[in-house]
Short mmCIF file of C-alpha atoms in Angstrom, two decimals:
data_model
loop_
_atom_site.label_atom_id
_atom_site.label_comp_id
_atom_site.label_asym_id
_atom_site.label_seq_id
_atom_site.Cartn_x
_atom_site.Cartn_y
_atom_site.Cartn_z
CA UNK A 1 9.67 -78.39 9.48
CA UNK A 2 12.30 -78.45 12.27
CA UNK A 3 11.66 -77.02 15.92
CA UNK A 4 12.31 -73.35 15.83
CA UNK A 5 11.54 -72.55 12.23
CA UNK A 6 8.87 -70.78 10.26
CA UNK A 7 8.43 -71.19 7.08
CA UNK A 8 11.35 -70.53 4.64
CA UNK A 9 13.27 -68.94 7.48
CA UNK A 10 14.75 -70.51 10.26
CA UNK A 11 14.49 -68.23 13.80
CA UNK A 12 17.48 -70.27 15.70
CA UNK A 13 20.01 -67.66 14.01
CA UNK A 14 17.16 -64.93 15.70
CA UNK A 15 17.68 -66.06 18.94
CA UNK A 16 21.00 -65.80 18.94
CA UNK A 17 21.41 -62.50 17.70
CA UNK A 18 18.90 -61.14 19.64
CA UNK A 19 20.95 -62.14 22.62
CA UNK A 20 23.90 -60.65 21.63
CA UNK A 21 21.93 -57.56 20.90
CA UNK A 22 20.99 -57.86 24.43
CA UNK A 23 24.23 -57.81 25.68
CA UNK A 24 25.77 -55.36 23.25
CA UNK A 25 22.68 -52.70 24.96
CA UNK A 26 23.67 -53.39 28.37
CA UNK A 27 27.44 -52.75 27.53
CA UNK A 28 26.29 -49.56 25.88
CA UNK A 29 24.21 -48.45 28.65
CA UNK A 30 27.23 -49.38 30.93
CA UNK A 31 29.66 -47.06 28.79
CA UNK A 32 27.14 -44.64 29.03
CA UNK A 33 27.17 -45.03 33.10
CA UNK A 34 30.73 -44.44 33.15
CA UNK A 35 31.23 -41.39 30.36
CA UNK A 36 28.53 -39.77 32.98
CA UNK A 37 30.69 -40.63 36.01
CA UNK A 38 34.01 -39.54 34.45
CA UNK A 39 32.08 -36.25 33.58
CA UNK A 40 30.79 -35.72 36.71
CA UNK A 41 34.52 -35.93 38.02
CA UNK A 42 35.62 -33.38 35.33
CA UNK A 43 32.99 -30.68 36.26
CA UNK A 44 33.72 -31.04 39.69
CA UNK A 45 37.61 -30.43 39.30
CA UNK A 46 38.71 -34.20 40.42
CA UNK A 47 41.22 -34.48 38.07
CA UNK A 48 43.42 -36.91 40.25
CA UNK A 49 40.13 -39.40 39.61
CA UNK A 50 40.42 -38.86 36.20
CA UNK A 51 42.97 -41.98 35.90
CA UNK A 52 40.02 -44.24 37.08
CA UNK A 53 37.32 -43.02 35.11
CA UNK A 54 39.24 -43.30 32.16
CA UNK A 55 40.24 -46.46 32.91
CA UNK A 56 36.56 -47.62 33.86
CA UNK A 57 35.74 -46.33 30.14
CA UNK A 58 38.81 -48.20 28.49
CA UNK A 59 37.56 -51.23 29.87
CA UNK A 60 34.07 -51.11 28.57
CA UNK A 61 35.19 -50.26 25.61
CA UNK A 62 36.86 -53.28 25.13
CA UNK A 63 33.94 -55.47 25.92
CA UNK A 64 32.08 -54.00 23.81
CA UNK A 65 34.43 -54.26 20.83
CA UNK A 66 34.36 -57.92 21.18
CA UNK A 67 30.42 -57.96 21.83
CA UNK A 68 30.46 -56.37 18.68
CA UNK A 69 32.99 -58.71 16.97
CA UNK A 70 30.60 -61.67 18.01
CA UNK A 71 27.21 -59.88 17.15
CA UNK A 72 28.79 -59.32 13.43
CA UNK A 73 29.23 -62.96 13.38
CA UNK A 74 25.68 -63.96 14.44
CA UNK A 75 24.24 -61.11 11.89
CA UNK A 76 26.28 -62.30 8.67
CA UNK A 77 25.17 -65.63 9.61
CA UNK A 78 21.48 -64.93 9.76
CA UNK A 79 21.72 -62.34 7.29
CA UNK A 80 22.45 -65.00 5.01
CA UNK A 81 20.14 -67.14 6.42
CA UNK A 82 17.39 -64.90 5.91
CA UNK A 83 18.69 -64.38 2.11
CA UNK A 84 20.65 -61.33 2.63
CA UNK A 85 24.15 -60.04 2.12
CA UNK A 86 26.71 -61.00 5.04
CA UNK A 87 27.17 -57.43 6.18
CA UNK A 88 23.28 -56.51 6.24
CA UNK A 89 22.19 -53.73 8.40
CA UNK A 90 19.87 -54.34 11.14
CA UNK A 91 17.37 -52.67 9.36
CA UNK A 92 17.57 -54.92 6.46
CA UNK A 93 17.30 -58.29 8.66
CA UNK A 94 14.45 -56.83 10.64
CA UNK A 95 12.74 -56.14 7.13
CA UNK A 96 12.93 -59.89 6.11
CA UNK A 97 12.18 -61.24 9.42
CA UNK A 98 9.74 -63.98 9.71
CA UNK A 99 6.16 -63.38 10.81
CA UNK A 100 6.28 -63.44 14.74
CA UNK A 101 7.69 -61.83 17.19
CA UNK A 102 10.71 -61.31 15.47
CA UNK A 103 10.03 -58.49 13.27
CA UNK A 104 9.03 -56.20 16.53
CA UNK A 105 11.92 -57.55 18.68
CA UNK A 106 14.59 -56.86 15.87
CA UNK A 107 12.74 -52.90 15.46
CA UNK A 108 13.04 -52.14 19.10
CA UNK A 109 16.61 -53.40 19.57
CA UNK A 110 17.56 -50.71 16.63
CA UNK A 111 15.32 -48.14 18.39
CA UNK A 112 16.82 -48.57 22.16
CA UNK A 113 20.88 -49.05 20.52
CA UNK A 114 20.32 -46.11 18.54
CA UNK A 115 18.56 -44.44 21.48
CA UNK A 116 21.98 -44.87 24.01
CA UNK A 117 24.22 -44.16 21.21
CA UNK A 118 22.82 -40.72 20.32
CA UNK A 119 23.58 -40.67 24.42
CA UNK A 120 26.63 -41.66 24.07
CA UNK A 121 27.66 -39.52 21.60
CA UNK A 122 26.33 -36.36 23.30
CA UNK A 123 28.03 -37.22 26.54
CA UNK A 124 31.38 -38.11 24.75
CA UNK A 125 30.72 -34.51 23.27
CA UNK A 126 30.31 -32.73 26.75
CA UNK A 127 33.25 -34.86 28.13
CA UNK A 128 35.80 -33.60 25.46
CA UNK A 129 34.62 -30.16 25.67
CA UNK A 130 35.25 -30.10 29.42
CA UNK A 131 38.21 -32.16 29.31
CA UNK A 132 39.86 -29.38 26.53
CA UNK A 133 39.18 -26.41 29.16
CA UNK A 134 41.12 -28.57 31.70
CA UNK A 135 42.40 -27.38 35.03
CA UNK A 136 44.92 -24.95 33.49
CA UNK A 137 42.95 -21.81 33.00
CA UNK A 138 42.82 -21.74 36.79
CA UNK A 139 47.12 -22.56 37.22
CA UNK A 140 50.32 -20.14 36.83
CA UNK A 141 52.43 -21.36 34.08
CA UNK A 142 55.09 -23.88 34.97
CA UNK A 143 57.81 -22.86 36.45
CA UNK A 144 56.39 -19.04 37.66
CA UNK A 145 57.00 -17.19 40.47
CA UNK A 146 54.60 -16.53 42.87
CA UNK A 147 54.25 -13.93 45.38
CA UNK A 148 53.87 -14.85 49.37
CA UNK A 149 50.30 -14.34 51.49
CA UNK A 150 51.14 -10.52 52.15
CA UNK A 151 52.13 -9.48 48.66
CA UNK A 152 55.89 -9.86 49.06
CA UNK A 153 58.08 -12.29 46.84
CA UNK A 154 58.60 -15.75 48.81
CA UNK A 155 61.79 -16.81 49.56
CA UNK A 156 64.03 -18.40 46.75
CA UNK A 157 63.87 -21.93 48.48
CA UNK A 158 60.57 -22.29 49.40
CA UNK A 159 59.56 -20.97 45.44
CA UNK A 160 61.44 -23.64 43.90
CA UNK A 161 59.85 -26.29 46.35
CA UNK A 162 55.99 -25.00 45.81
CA UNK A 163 57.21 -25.07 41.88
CA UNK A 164 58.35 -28.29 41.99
CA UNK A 165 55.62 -29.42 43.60
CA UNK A 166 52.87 -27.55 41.70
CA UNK A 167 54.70 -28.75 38.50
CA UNK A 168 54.65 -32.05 38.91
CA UNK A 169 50.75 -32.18 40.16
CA UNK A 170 49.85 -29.69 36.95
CA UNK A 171 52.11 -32.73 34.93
CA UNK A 172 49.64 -35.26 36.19
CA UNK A 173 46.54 -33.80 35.89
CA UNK A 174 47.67 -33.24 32.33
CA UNK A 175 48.12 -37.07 31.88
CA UNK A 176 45.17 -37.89 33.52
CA UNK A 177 43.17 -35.46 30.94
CA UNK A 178 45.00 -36.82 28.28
CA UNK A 179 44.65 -40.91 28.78
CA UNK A 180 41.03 -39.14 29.70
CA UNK A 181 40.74 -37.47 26.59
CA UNK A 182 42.32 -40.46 23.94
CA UNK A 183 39.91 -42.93 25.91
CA UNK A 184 36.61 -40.42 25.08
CA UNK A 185 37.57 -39.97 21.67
CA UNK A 186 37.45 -43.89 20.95
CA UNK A 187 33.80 -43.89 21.73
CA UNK A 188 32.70 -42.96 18.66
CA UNK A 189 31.60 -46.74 17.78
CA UNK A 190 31.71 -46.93 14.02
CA UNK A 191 31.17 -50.24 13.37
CA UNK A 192 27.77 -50.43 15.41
CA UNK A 193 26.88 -47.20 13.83
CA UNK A 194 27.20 -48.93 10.46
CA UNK A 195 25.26 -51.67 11.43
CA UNK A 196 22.42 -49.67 12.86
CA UNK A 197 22.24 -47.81 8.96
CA UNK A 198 23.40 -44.37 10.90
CA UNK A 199 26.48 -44.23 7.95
#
């Protein structure tokens, strides 16, 4: 029997997927961190941060696709290792896994990724409802006229300027909530959901 194995089923295959497992957690927990922050930012009106946020999220996002590329690799190999079909849930391989440690290592990985993505998705939630109110309920249409501090119109000049001006902020918090919004929607996370038997 070579180093590493037990019985029928070799563990080398484990080891690696439990690492990527590993890492595919902390990237969750990190998109978690930042879907918190950018909400945060939302709630408190910071809409010229939202650029940031959403950009902090983007960028997890993409590590975590290609964690979960890799892990997908490491699970159809063991998968068939372990005498499974290449696109076995984690579920399955946990099911077959050899006596050991691996059987209880492979169970909580499901239980703490399915913990943070139930987060996820809850915090995704609260971010899109927030980010769909936006900051215009609180904002004149574009392009209105508003009246000066004692009640009278303002003059023609200085309304256009203030409307320029208003416009084009109201135009960038718009783009900001909408990069913000298209970034939150992506977190949805299909893949791992399939591989964690949620679908």
């Amino acid at each position: 029997m070579f180093a590493g194995q037990t019985g029928e089923c070799g563990t080398v295959g484990a080891d690696e997927l439990s690492a990527m497992l590993w890492r595919e957690r902390r990237q969750l927990e990190l998109l978690l961190y930042r879907l918190e922050t950018q909400l945060l930012h939302v709630r408190a009106g910071n809409w010229h941060w939202l650029k940031f946020a959403a950009a902090d999220v983007e960028k997890v996002l993409e590590n975590l696709r290609f964690d979960t590329l890799a892990r997908n690799i490491e699970s159809s190999a063991l998968a068939i290792e372990w005498h499974l079909s290449a696109n076995a849930t984690l579920p399955m391989i946990a099911s077959v896994a050899p006596p050991g440690i691996w059987p209880e290592l492979m169970q909580e990985h499901h239980r703490e990724l399915v913990l943070v993505l139930k987060q996820v998705e809850t915090t995704a939630a609260a971010n899109l409802e927030a980010l769909l109110t936006g900051p215009q309920a609180g904002n004149p249409p574009l392009g209105s006229v508003q009246p000066g501090d004692d009640g009278t119109p303002a003059a023609p000049g200085a309304v256009a300027e203030a409307d320029t001006a208003d416009d084009v902020m109201l135009l960038a918090e718009n783009a900001n909530i909408e990069r913000a919004l298209a970034v939150t929607r992506d977190c949805s996370l299909p893949l791992l959901k399939e591989f964690l038997g949620l679908e």
